[in-house]
Amino acid sequence: PGVAVEFGRPHRGWNPPLALGLLLSSAWQPRAAGFKLIGAGYPKTGLASLDVALRELGFNPYRMGHRDRLDPAGHHADLQKWLAILNSNSLELLDSFADELIIRGYDVILDVPMDVTEFTLRLVNKFPTAKVILTEHPDSAVWFNSYRIHMQDFKISSARISPRPEIMMGKTVHALRQVHEAVCQKKFGLPEFPTAEDADRYIASYEQHNRDIVAQVPKDRLLEFDAHQGWTPLCSFLKLPEPNTKFPWLNSLDYTKAHLEATQHYNFMFCIFFFGIIGTFVVTMAVEVYKKWKSATKV
């Protein structure tokens, strides 16, 4: 029988030895130390590469926009929590959720919404032993172009009217879009899906975030990292031996462009097929109606 207690009164099935055992085991259970690493970079600055690299080094990173590896069914619930955090005027919800992620087994947090400067700095102060990796692109203009294409691809891929039923019907993808929109509102009201005309505002936000992180994070805890640099600066910063494998390089600009073109082509072909069927049906019905009308007029 299990243990059930309400307002200190034992219910039927009360088992004192079992209750005492549970109490003692929870009291002696070691508490999570906190995040070991905090990724402070904007999207499209090498975060995907850093994610894979850290796994190879033995870390377990958490990325908001990606399915929870420890609890795949909980991704949508996480997105709702992030949305509440972003819409709150207090950072206490962020503190609580960070503690939850640690208990769940994550020791690194990176990617959106760590591009919200106040979120990053809050966690930097909350976990004073955590090291901070600020991923940066060597060229801000090139970074913006890559980000713009990436978000254009995301906009098409996550459209509510989509040829992919798992997207069209999926609440998780649309919750993710809400989170991205809320993040952009936190960053001076930037548009969720930027165009070339938004370059100056986005670059200004990106560069200001980087300056703030460099200025406010203690130097001995911070690594400014360009993924093109490979293993050496990363492993030196973490005081870990370099793997004998090639440093992972993922989601390059060429890859992002190719993915966008493939998505656009897929959607174009779907539209031709879908509206072609509808058009054929309408024309067929119109012909049948016309034939019946002609027959009726002859009579």
PDB file of C-alpha atoms in Angstrom:
ATOM      1  CA  PRO A   1       0.000   0.000   0.000  1.00  0.00           C
ATOM      2  CA  GLY A   2       1.136   3.545  -0.713  1.00  0.00           C
ATOM      3  CA  VAL A   3       1.426   6.486   1.605  1.00  0.00           C
ATOM      4  CA  ALA A   4      -1.237   9.191   1.511  1.00  0.00           C
ATOM      5  CA  VAL A   5      -1.389  12.089   3.941  1.00  0.00           C
ATOM      6  CA  GLU A   6      -3.640  15.136   3.992  1.00  0.00           C
ATOM      7  CA  PHE A   7      -3.047  17.934   6.514  1.00  0.00           C
ATOM      8  CA  GLY A   8      -0.915  15.594   8.618  1.00  0.00           C
ATOM      9  CA  ARG A   9      -3.602  12.903   8.983  1.00  0.00           C
ATOM     10  CA  PRO A  10      -2.815   9.452   7.584  1.00  0.00           C
ATOM     11  CA  HIS A  11      -5.322   7.956   5.166  1.00  0.00           C
ATOM     12  CA  ARG A  12      -6.202   4.335   4.794  1.00  0.00           C
ATOM     13  CA  GLY A  13      -3.125   2.477   3.580  1.00  0.00           C
ATOM     14  CA  TRP A  14      -0.779   4.385   5.916  1.00  0.00           C
ATOM     15  CA  ASN A  15       2.525   2.562   6.294  1.00  0.00           C
ATOM     16  CA  PRO A  16       4.740   4.225   8.962  1.00  0.00           C
ATOM     17  CA  PRO A  17       7.980   2.313   8.109  1.00  0.00           C
ATOM     18  CA  LEU A  18       7.621   3.128   4.416  1.00  0.00           C
ATOM     19  CA  ALA A  19       6.857   6.776   5.172  1.00  0.00           C
ATOM     20  CA  LEU A  20       9.924   7.031   7.401  1.00  0.00           C
ATOM     21  CA  GLY A  21      12.068   5.448   4.686  1.00  0.00           C
ATOM     22  CA  LEU A  22      10.857   7.909   2.064  1.00  0.00           C
ATOM     23  CA  LEU A  23      11.458  10.830   4.402  1.00  0.00           C
ATOM     24  CA  LEU A  24      15.011   9.762   5.206  1.00  0.00           C
ATOM     25  CA  SER A  25      15.891   8.992   1.585  1.00  0.00           C
ATOM     26  CA  SER A  26      14.684  12.402   0.410  1.00  0.00           C
ATOM     27  CA  ALA A  27      16.550  14.118   3.243  1.00  0.00           C
ATOM     28  CA  TRP A  28      19.839  12.423   2.367  1.00  0.00           C
ATOM     29  CA  GLN A  29      19.466  12.741  -1.413  1.00  0.00           C
ATOM     30  CA  PRO A  30      22.267  14.980  -2.773  1.00  0.00           C
ATOM     31  CA  ARG A  31      21.046  18.264  -4.167  1.00  0.00           C
ATOM     32  CA  ALA A  32      21.875  19.281  -7.734  1.00  0.00           C
ATOM     33  CA  ALA A  33      24.865  21.610  -7.849  1.00  0.00           C
ATOM     34  CA  GLY A  34      23.551  23.777 -10.682  1.00  0.00           C
ATOM     35  CA  PHE A  35      24.425  24.422 -14.293  1.00  0.00           C
ATOM     36  CA  LYS A  36      28.042  23.832 -15.192  1.00  0.00           C
ATOM     37  CA  LEU A  37      27.779  25.905 -18.364  1.00  0.00           C
ATOM     38  CA  ILE A  38      25.533  28.690 -19.635  1.00  0.00           C
ATOM     39  CA  GLY A  39      25.435  29.403 -23.371  1.00  0.00           C
ATOM     40  CA  ALA A  40      24.942  33.130 -23.858  1.00  0.00           C
ATOM     41  CA  GLY A  41      25.028  33.401 -27.649  1.00  0.00           C
ATOM     42  CA  TYR A  42      22.361  34.431 -30.126  1.00  0.00           C
ATOM     43  CA  PRO A  43      20.893  31.830 -32.503  1.00  0.00           C
ATOM     44  CA  LYS A  44      22.954  31.118 -35.638  1.00  0.00           C
ATOM     45  CA  THR A  45      26.266  31.724 -33.883  1.00  0.00           C
ATOM     46  CA  GLY A  46      27.337  28.089 -33.793  1.00  0.00           C
ATOM     47  CA  LEU A  47      25.011  26.856 -31.042  1.00  0.00           C
ATOM     48  CA  ALA A  48      24.136  23.614 -32.836  1.00  0.00           C
ATOM     49  CA  SER A  49      27.828  22.841 -33.244  1.00  0.00           C
ATOM     50  CA  LEU A  50      28.491  23.719 -29.615  1.00  0.00           C
ATOM     51  CA  ASP A  51      25.606  21.498 -28.505  1.00  0.00           C
ATOM     52  CA  VAL A  52      27.072  18.434 -30.250  1.00  0.00           C
ATOM     53  CA  ALA A  53      30.600  19.277 -29.095  1.00  0.00           C
ATOM     54  CA  LEU A  54      29.528  19.523 -25.451  1.00  0.00           C
ATOM     55  CA  ARG A  55      27.785  16.159 -25.680  1.00  0.00           C
ATOM     56  CA  GLU A  56      30.972  14.636 -26.945  1.00  0.00           C
ATOM     57  CA  LEU A  57      32.752  16.124 -23.934  1.00  0.00           C
ATOM     58  CA  GLY A  58      30.250  14.508 -21.567  1.00  0.00           C
ATOM     59  CA  PHE A  59      27.805  17.345 -20.892  1.00  0.00           C
ATOM     60  CA  ASN A  60      24.024  17.206 -21.190  1.00  0.00           C
ATOM     61  CA  PRO A  61      22.790  20.487 -22.737  1.00  0.00           C
ATOM     62  CA  TYR A  62      19.219  21.745 -22.712  1.00  0.00           C
ATOM     63  CA  ARG A  63      17.910  23.686 -25.723  1.00  0.00           C
ATOM     64  CA  MET A  64      14.428  25.140 -25.495  1.00  0.00           C
ATOM     65  CA  GLY A  65      13.554  24.834 -29.167  1.00  0.00           C
ATOM     66  CA  HIS A  66      14.450  21.157 -29.362  1.00  0.00           C
ATOM     67  CA  ARG A  67      12.610  18.107 -28.110  1.00  0.00           C
ATOM     68  CA  ASP A  68      13.452  17.187 -24.543  1.00  0.00           C
ATOM     69  CA  ARG A  69      15.744  14.159 -24.770  1.00  0.00           C
ATOM     70  CA  LEU A  70      15.034  13.110 -21.187  1.00  0.00           C
ATOM     71  CA  ASP A  71      11.280  13.649 -21.434  1.00  0.00           C
ATOM     72  CA  PRO A  72      10.137  13.816 -25.108  1.00  0.00           C
ATOM     73  CA  ALA A  73       6.482  14.140 -24.113  1.00  0.00           C
ATOM     74  CA  GLY A  74       7.244  17.188 -21.983  1.00  0.00           C
ATOM     75  CA  HIS A  75       8.416  19.540 -24.732  1.00  0.00           C
ATOM     76  CA  HIS A  76       5.090  21.330 -25.120  1.00  0.00           C
ATOM     77  CA  ALA A  77       4.820  21.766 -21.353  1.00  0.00           C
ATOM     78  CA  ASP A  78       8.298  23.317 -21.331  1.00  0.00           C
ATOM     79  CA  LEU A  79       7.313  25.778 -24.036  1.00  0.00           C
ATOM     80  CA  GLN A  80       4.318  26.868 -21.977  1.00  0.00           C
ATOM     81  CA  LYS A  81       6.603  27.457 -18.998  1.00  0.00           C
ATOM     82  CA  TRP A  82       8.995  29.525 -21.115  1.00  0.00           C
ATOM     83  CA  LEU A  83       6.066  31.552 -22.417  1.00  0.00           C
ATOM     84  CA  ALA A  84       4.949  32.277 -18.855  1.00  0.00           C
ATOM     85  CA  ILE A  85       8.515  33.300 -17.941  1.00  0.00           C
ATOM     86  CA  LEU A  86       8.779  35.621 -20.934  1.00  0.00           C
ATOM     87  CA  ASN A  87       5.421  37.237 -20.196  1.00  0.00           C
ATOM     88  CA  SER A  88       6.170  37.680 -16.497  1.00  0.00           C
ATOM     89  CA  ASN A  89       7.547  40.848 -14.924  1.00  0.00           C
ATOM     90  CA  SER A  90       9.456  38.751 -12.390  1.00  0.00           C
ATOM     91  CA  LEU A  91      12.457  36.474 -12.901  1.00  0.00           C
ATOM     92  CA  GLU A  92      11.434  34.112 -10.097  1.00  0.00           C
ATOM     93  CA  LEU A  93       9.733  31.817 -12.603  1.00  0.00           C
ATOM     94  CA  LEU A  94      13.038  31.573 -14.460  1.00  0.00           C
ATOM     95  CA  ASP A  95      14.800  30.627 -11.225  1.00  0.00           C
ATOM     96  CA  SER A  96      12.284  27.886 -10.486  1.00  0.00           C
ATOM     97  CA  PHE A  97      12.394  26.433 -13.974  1.00  0.00           C
ATOM     98  CA  ALA A  98      16.191  26.458 -13.998  1.00  0.00           C
ATOM     99  CA  ASP A  99      16.148  24.422 -10.779  1.00  0.00           C
ATOM    100  CA  GLU A 100      13.686  22.013 -12.400  1.00  0.00           C
ATOM    101  CA  LEU A 101      15.951  21.522 -15.430  1.00  0.00           C
ATOM    102  CA  ILE A 102      18.870  20.705 -13.162  1.00  0.00           C
ATOM    103  CA  ILE A 103      16.838  18.148 -11.242  1.00  0.00           C
ATOM    104  CA  ARG A 104      15.853  16.607 -14.569  1.00  0.00           C
ATOM    105  CA  GLY A 105      19.520  16.000 -15.323  1.00  0.00           C
ATOM    106  CA  TYR A 106      20.674  18.926 -17.471  1.00  0.00           C
ATOM    107  CA  ASP A 107      23.957  20.628 -16.647  1.00  0.00           C
ATOM    108  CA  VAL A 108      24.090  23.108 -19.563  1.00  0.00           C
ATOM    109  CA  ILE A 109      21.538  25.590 -20.911  1.00  0.00           C
ATOM    110  CA  LEU A 110      21.920  27.345 -24.242  1.00  0.00           C
ATOM    111  CA  ASP A 111      20.030  28.791 -27.209  1.00  0.00           C
ATOM    112  CA  VAL A 112      16.780  30.790 -27.120  1.00  0.00           C
ATOM    113  CA  PRO A 113      15.808  32.432 -24.788  1.00  0.00           C
ATOM    114  CA  MET A 114      19.349  32.867 -23.481  1.00  0.00           C
ATOM    115  CA  ASP A 115      19.646  35.610 -26.090  1.00  0.00           C
ATOM    116  CA  VAL A 116      17.542  37.700 -23.698  1.00  0.00           C
ATOM    117  CA  THR A 117      20.361  39.422 -21.848  1.00  0.00           C
ATOM    118  CA  GLU A 118      18.617  39.716 -18.491  1.00  0.00           C
ATOM    119  CA  PHE A 119      17.866  35.976 -18.502  1.00  0.00           C
ATOM    120  CA  THR A 120      21.501  35.070 -19.095  1.00  0.00           C
ATOM    121  CA  LEU A 121      22.775  37.443 -16.435  1.00  0.00           C
ATOM    122  CA  ARG A 122      20.168  36.213 -13.959  1.00  0.00           C
ATOM    123  CA  LEU A 123      21.400  32.639 -14.332  1.00  0.00           C
ATOM    124  CA  VAL A 124      25.036  33.757 -14.255  1.00  0.00           C
ATOM    125  CA  ASN A 125      24.368  35.274 -10.824  1.00  0.00           C
ATOM    126  CA  LYS A 126      22.188  32.390  -9.655  1.00  0.00           C
ATOM    127  CA  PHE A 127      24.881  29.804 -10.481  1.00  0.00           C
ATOM    128  CA  PRO A 128      28.170  31.484  -9.492  1.00  0.00           C
ATOM    129  CA  THR A 129      30.306  28.451 -10.379  1.00  0.00           C
ATOM    130  CA  ALA A 130      28.872  28.089 -13.888  1.00  0.00           C
ATOM    131  CA  LYS A 131      31.124  28.987 -16.784  1.00  0.00           C
ATOM    132  CA  VAL A 132      29.701  31.065 -19.633  1.00  0.00           C
ATOM    133  CA  ILE A 133      30.268  30.531 -23.350  1.00  0.00           C
ATOM    134  CA  LEU A 134      29.369  33.449 -25.593  1.00  0.00           C
ATOM    135  CA  THR A 135      29.198  32.141 -29.146  1.00  0.00           C
ATOM    136  CA  GLU A 136      29.812  34.881 -31.691  1.00  0.00           C
ATOM    137  CA  HIS A 137      29.878  35.210 -35.446  1.00  0.00           C
ATOM    138  CA  PRO A 138      32.948  37.048 -36.787  1.00  0.00           C
ATOM    139  CA  ASP A 139      30.784  39.204 -39.084  1.00  0.00           C
ATOM    140  CA  SER A 140      27.557  40.741 -37.759  1.00  0.00           C
ATOM    141  CA  ALA A 141      26.112  41.387 -41.220  1.00  0.00           C
ATOM    142  CA  VAL A 142      26.708  37.786 -42.284  1.00  0.00           C
ATOM    143  CA  TRP A 143      25.200  36.633 -38.991  1.00  0.00           C
ATOM    144  CA  PHE A 144      22.024  38.635 -39.630  1.00  0.00           C
ATOM    145  CA  ASN A 145      21.653  37.256 -43.140  1.00  0.00           C
ATOM    146  CA  SER A 146      21.987  33.714 -41.811  1.00  0.00           C
ATOM    147  CA  TYR A 147      19.471  34.398 -39.042  1.00  0.00           C
ATOM    148  CA  ARG A 148      17.018  36.036 -41.457  1.00  0.00           C
ATOM    149  CA  ILE A 149      17.105  33.018 -43.792  1.00  0.00           C
ATOM    150  CA  HIS A 150      16.795  30.648 -40.839  1.00  0.00           C
ATOM    151  CA  MET A 151      13.675  32.417 -39.561  1.00  0.00           C
ATOM    152  CA  GLN A 152      12.184  32.551 -43.049  1.00  0.00           C
ATOM    153  CA  ASP A 153      12.649  28.797 -43.233  1.00  0.00           C
ATOM    154  CA  PHE A 154      11.083  28.410 -39.776  1.00  0.00           C
ATOM    155  CA  LYS A 155       8.122  30.586 -40.791  1.00  0.00           C
ATOM    156  CA  ILE A 156       7.342  28.413 -43.814  1.00  0.00           C
ATOM    157  CA  SER A 157       8.029  25.134 -42.032  1.00  0.00           C
ATOM    158  CA  SER A 158       5.804  26.015 -39.078  1.00  0.00           C
ATOM    159  CA  ALA A 159       2.906  27.581 -40.981  1.00  0.00           C
ATOM    160  CA  ARG A 160      -0.514  26.664 -39.685  1.00  0.00           C
ATOM    161  CA  ILE A 161      -1.556  25.746 -43.235  1.00  0.00           C
ATOM    162  CA  SER A 162       1.183  23.295 -44.113  1.00  0.00           C
ATOM    163  CA  PRO A 163       1.590  20.268 -46.368  1.00  0.00           C
ATOM    164  CA  ARG A 164       3.013  18.424 -43.365  1.00  0.00           C
ATOM    165  CA  PRO A 165       0.173  17.205 -41.118  1.00  0.00           C
ATOM    166  CA  GLU A 166       2.467  16.857 -38.102  1.00  0.00           C
ATOM    167  CA  ILE A 167       3.102  20.609 -38.340  1.00  0.00           C
ATOM    168  CA  MET A 168      -0.379  21.732 -39.329  1.00  0.00           C
ATOM    169  CA  MET A 169      -1.910  19.797 -36.442  1.00  0.00           C
ATOM    170  CA  GLY A 170       0.968  20.133 -33.974  1.00  0.00           C
ATOM    171  CA  LYS A 171       0.415  22.398 -30.967  1.00  0.00           C
ATOM    172  CA  THR A 172       4.105  22.235 -30.040  1.00  0.00           C
ATOM    173  CA  VAL A 173       5.334  23.967 -33.196  1.00  0.00           C
ATOM    174  CA  HIS A 174       2.863  26.793 -32.743  1.00  0.00           C
ATOM    175  CA  ALA A 175       3.806  27.148 -29.080  1.00  0.00           C
ATOM    176  CA  LEU A 176       7.397  27.473 -30.265  1.00  0.00           C
ATOM    177  CA  ARG A 177       6.376  30.320 -32.564  1.00  0.00           C
ATOM    178  CA  GLN A 178       4.705  32.055 -29.615  1.00  0.00           C
ATOM    179  CA  VAL A 179       7.900  31.744 -27.592  1.00  0.00           C
ATOM    180  CA  HIS A 180       9.988  33.219 -30.421  1.00  0.00           C
ATOM    181  CA  GLU A 181       7.556  36.114 -30.723  1.00  0.00           C
ATOM    182  CA  ALA A 182       7.735  36.773 -26.977  1.00  0.00           C
ATOM    183  CA  VAL A 183      11.546  36.684 -27.103  1.00  0.00           C
ATOM    184  CA  CYS A 184      11.550  39.282 -29.884  1.00  0.00           C
ATOM    185  CA  GLN A 185       9.259  41.524 -27.840  1.00  0.00           C
ATOM    186  CA  LYS A 186      11.752  41.295 -24.969  1.00  0.00           C
ATOM    187  CA  LYS A 187      14.455  42.479 -27.368  1.00  0.00           C
ATOM    188  CA  PHE A 188      13.142  45.989 -28.082  1.00  0.00           C
ATOM    189  CA  GLY A 189      10.103  44.787 -30.019  1.00  0.00           C
ATOM    190  CA  LEU A 190      12.022  43.226 -32.898  1.00  0.00           C
ATOM    191  CA  PRO A 191       9.951  41.459 -35.572  1.00  0.00           C
ATOM    192  CA  GLU A 192       9.825  37.681 -35.242  1.00  0.00           C
ATOM    193  CA  PHE A 193      10.559  37.172 -38.930  1.00  0.00           C
ATOM    194  CA  PRO A 194      12.983  39.906 -40.009  1.00  0.00           C
ATOM    195  CA  THR A 195      13.457  41.239 -43.509  1.00  0.00           C
ATOM    196  CA  ALA A 196      16.492  42.949 -44.982  1.00  0.00           C
ATOM    197  CA  GLU A 197      15.103  46.297 -43.780  1.00  0.00           C
ATOM    198  CA  ASP A 198      15.440  45.122 -40.155  1.00  0.00           C
ATOM    199  CA  ALA A 199      19.183  44.498 -40.413  1.00  0.00           C
ATOM    200  CA  ASP A 200      20.344  47.573 -38.483  1.00  0.00           C
ATOM    201  CA  ARG A 201      17.994  46.978 -35.540  1.00  0.00           C
ATOM    202  CA  TYR A 202      18.834  43.297 -35.285  1.00  0.00           C
ATOM    203  CA  ILE A 203      22.572  43.830 -35.547  1.00  0.00           C
ATOM    204  CA  ALA A 204      22.395  46.559 -32.904  1.00  0.00           C
ATOM    205  CA  SER A 205      20.541  44.192 -30.543  1.00  0.00           C
ATOM    206  CA  TYR A 206      22.972  41.366 -31.240  1.00  0.00           C
ATOM    207  CA  GLU A 207      26.081  43.477 -30.674  1.00  0.00           C
ATOM    208  CA  GLN A 208      24.662  45.164 -27.558  1.00  0.00           C
ATOM    209  CA  HIS A 209      23.880  41.754 -26.037  1.00  0.00           C
ATOM    210  CA  ASN A 210      27.441  40.605 -26.663  1.00  0.00           C
ATOM    211  CA  ARG A 211      28.880  43.781 -25.130  1.00  0.00           C
ATOM    212  CA  ASP A 212      26.695  43.437 -22.039  1.00  0.00           C
ATOM    213  CA  ILE A 213      27.710  39.819 -21.499  1.00  0.00           C
ATOM    214  CA  VAL A 214      31.411  40.622 -21.876  1.00  0.00           C
ATOM    215  CA  ALA A 215      31.106  43.611 -19.537  1.00  0.00           C
ATOM    216  CA  GLN A 216      29.144  41.893 -16.771  1.00  0.00           C
ATOM    217  CA  VAL A 217      30.390  38.290 -16.671  1.00  0.00           C
ATOM    218  CA  PRO A 218      33.658  37.797 -14.725  1.00  0.00           C
ATOM    219  CA  LYS A 219      36.552  37.283 -17.126  1.00  0.00           C
ATOM    220  CA  ASP A 220      37.648  34.008 -15.528  1.00  0.00           C
ATOM    221  CA  ARG A 221      34.172  32.534 -16.165  1.00  0.00           C
ATOM    222  CA  LEU A 222      33.723  33.702 -19.779  1.00  0.00           C
ATOM    223  CA  LEU A 223      34.792  32.292 -23.136  1.00  0.00           C
ATOM    224  CA  GLU A 224      34.078  34.277 -26.291  1.00  0.00           C
ATOM    225  CA  PHE A 225      33.878  31.465 -28.809  1.00  0.00           C
ATOM    226  CA  ASP A 226      33.767  31.240 -32.591  1.00  0.00           C
ATOM    227  CA  ALA A 227      32.902  27.682 -33.630  1.00  0.00           C
ATOM    228  CA  HIS A 228      35.439  27.946 -36.459  1.00  0.00           C
ATOM    229  CA  GLN A 229      38.143  27.876 -33.781  1.00  0.00           C
ATOM    230  CA  GLY A 230      37.400  24.227 -33.053  1.00  0.00           C
ATOM    231  CA  TRP A 231      38.265  22.180 -29.993  1.00  0.00           C
ATOM    232  CA  THR A 232      41.353  23.978 -28.682  1.00  0.00           C
ATOM    233  CA  PRO A 233      39.898  27.130 -27.041  1.00  0.00           C
ATOM    234  CA  LEU A 234      36.811  25.250 -25.850  1.00  0.00           C
ATOM    235  CA  CYS A 235      38.690  22.383 -24.209  1.00  0.00           C
ATOM    236  CA  SER A 236      41.297  24.737 -22.772  1.00  0.00           C
ATOM    237  CA  PHE A 237      38.546  26.809 -21.167  1.00  0.00           C
ATOM    238  CA  LEU A 238      36.837  23.703 -19.766  1.00  0.00           C
ATOM    239  CA  LYS A 239      40.160  22.099 -18.757  1.00  0.00           C
ATOM    240  CA  LEU A 240      39.311  18.945 -20.680  1.00  0.00           C
ATOM    241  CA  PRO A 241      41.388  16.912 -23.162  1.00  0.00           C
ATOM    242  CA  GLU A 242      40.629  17.473 -26.843  1.00  0.00           C
ATOM    243  CA  PRO A 243      38.773  14.613 -28.567  1.00  0.00           C
ATOM    244  CA  ASN A 244      40.459  12.868 -31.469  1.00  0.00           C
ATOM    245  CA  THR A 245      37.459  13.624 -33.674  1.00  0.00           C
ATOM    246  CA  LYS A 246      36.824  16.578 -35.962  1.00  0.00           C
ATOM    247  CA  PHE A 247      34.959  19.453 -34.353  1.00  0.00           C
ATOM    248  CA  PRO A 248      31.291  19.289 -35.409  1.00  0.00           C
ATOM    249  CA  TRP A 249      30.225  21.965 -37.863  1.00  0.00           C
ATOM    250  CA  LEU A 250      26.454  22.082 -38.299  1.00  0.00           C
ATOM    251  CA  ASN A 251      23.833  24.314 -39.870  1.00  0.00           C
ATOM    252  CA  SER A 252      26.127  26.408 -42.058  1.00  0.00           C
ATOM    253  CA  LEU A 253      24.679  29.223 -44.165  1.00  0.00           C
ATOM    254  CA  ASP A 254      24.825  27.004 -47.255  1.00  0.00           C
ATOM    255  CA  TYR A 255      22.887  24.309 -45.402  1.00  0.00           C
ATOM    256  CA  THR A 256      20.279  26.820 -44.217  1.00  0.00           C
ATOM    257  CA  LYS A 257      19.822  28.177 -47.744  1.00  0.00           C
ATOM    258  CA  ALA A 258      19.503  24.676 -49.179  1.00  0.00           C
ATOM    259  CA  HIS A 259      16.947  23.725 -46.523  1.00  0.00           C
ATOM    260  CA  LEU A 260      14.893  26.840 -47.246  1.00  0.00           C
ATOM    261  CA  GLU A 261      14.941  26.154 -50.984  1.00  0.00           C
ATOM    262  CA  ALA A 262      13.896  22.537 -50.398  1.00  0.00           C
ATOM    263  CA  THR A 263      11.056  23.650 -48.123  1.00  0.00           C
ATOM    264  CA  GLN A 264       9.862  26.223 -50.646  1.00  0.00           C
ATOM    265  CA  HIS A 265       9.990  23.650 -53.459  1.00  0.00           C
ATOM    266  CA  TYR A 266       8.112  21.092 -51.354  1.00  0.00           C
ATOM    267  CA  ASN A 267       5.392  23.584 -50.490  1.00  0.00           C
ATOM    268  CA  PHE A 268       5.150  24.760 -54.119  1.00  0.00           C
ATOM    269  CA  MET A 269       4.676  21.217 -55.389  1.00  0.00           C
ATOM    270  CA  PHE A 270       2.136  20.538 -52.661  1.00  0.00           C
ATOM    271  CA  CYS A 271       0.143  23.632 -53.645  1.00  0.00           C
ATOM    272  CA  ILE A 272       0.119  22.553 -57.283  1.00  0.00           C
ATOM    273  CA  PHE A 273      -1.055  19.081 -56.310  1.00  0.00           C
ATOM    274  CA  PHE A 274      -3.602  20.224 -53.703  1.00  0.00           C
ATOM    275  CA  PHE A 275      -5.165  23.056 -55.677  1.00  0.00           C
ATOM    276  CA  GLY A 276      -4.906  20.979 -58.851  1.00  0.00           C
ATOM    277  CA  ILE A 277      -7.184  18.358 -57.284  1.00  0.00           C
ATOM    278  CA  ILE A 278      -9.613  21.029 -56.097  1.00  0.00           C
ATOM    279  CA  GLY A 279      -9.559  22.726 -59.502  1.00  0.00           C
ATOM    280  CA  THR A 280     -10.157  19.430 -61.307  1.00  0.00           C
ATOM    281  CA  PHE A 281     -13.073  18.654 -59.002  1.00  0.00           C
ATOM    282  CA  VAL A 282     -14.638  22.096 -59.512  1.00  0.00           C
ATOM    283  CA  VAL A 283     -14.267  21.920 -63.300  1.00  0.00           C
ATOM    284  CA  THR A 284     -15.692  18.388 -63.391  1.00  0.00           C
ATOM    285  CA  MET A 285     -18.702  19.418 -61.307  1.00  0.00           C
ATOM    286  CA  ALA A 286     -19.225  22.500 -63.471  1.00  0.00           C
ATOM    287  CA  VAL A 287     -19.195  20.369 -66.636  1.00  0.00           C
ATOM    288  CA  GLU A 288     -21.714  17.946 -65.133  1.00  0.00           C
ATOM    289  CA  VAL A 289     -23.996  20.786 -64.066  1.00  0.00           C
ATOM    290  CA  TYR A 290     -23.719  22.328 -67.529  1.00  0.00           C
ATOM    291  CA  LYS A 291     -24.590  19.005 -69.182  1.00  0.00           C
ATOM    292  CA  LYS A 292     -27.674  18.598 -66.983  1.00  0.00           C
ATOM    293  CA  TRP A 293     -28.713  22.162 -67.712  1.00  0.00           C
ATOM    294  CA  LYS A 294     -28.341  21.599 -71.451  1.00  0.00           C
ATOM    295  CA  SER A 295     -30.368  18.404 -71.230  1.00  0.00           C
ATOM    296  CA  ALA A 296     -33.094  20.167 -69.265  1.00  0.00           C
ATOM    297  CA  THR A 297     -33.320  23.015 -71.799  1.00  0.00           C
ATOM    298  CA  LYS A 298     -33.687  20.558 -74.694  1.00  0.00           C
ATOM    299  CA  VAL A 299     -36.658  18.941 -72.982  1.00  0.00           C
TER     300      VAL A 299
END
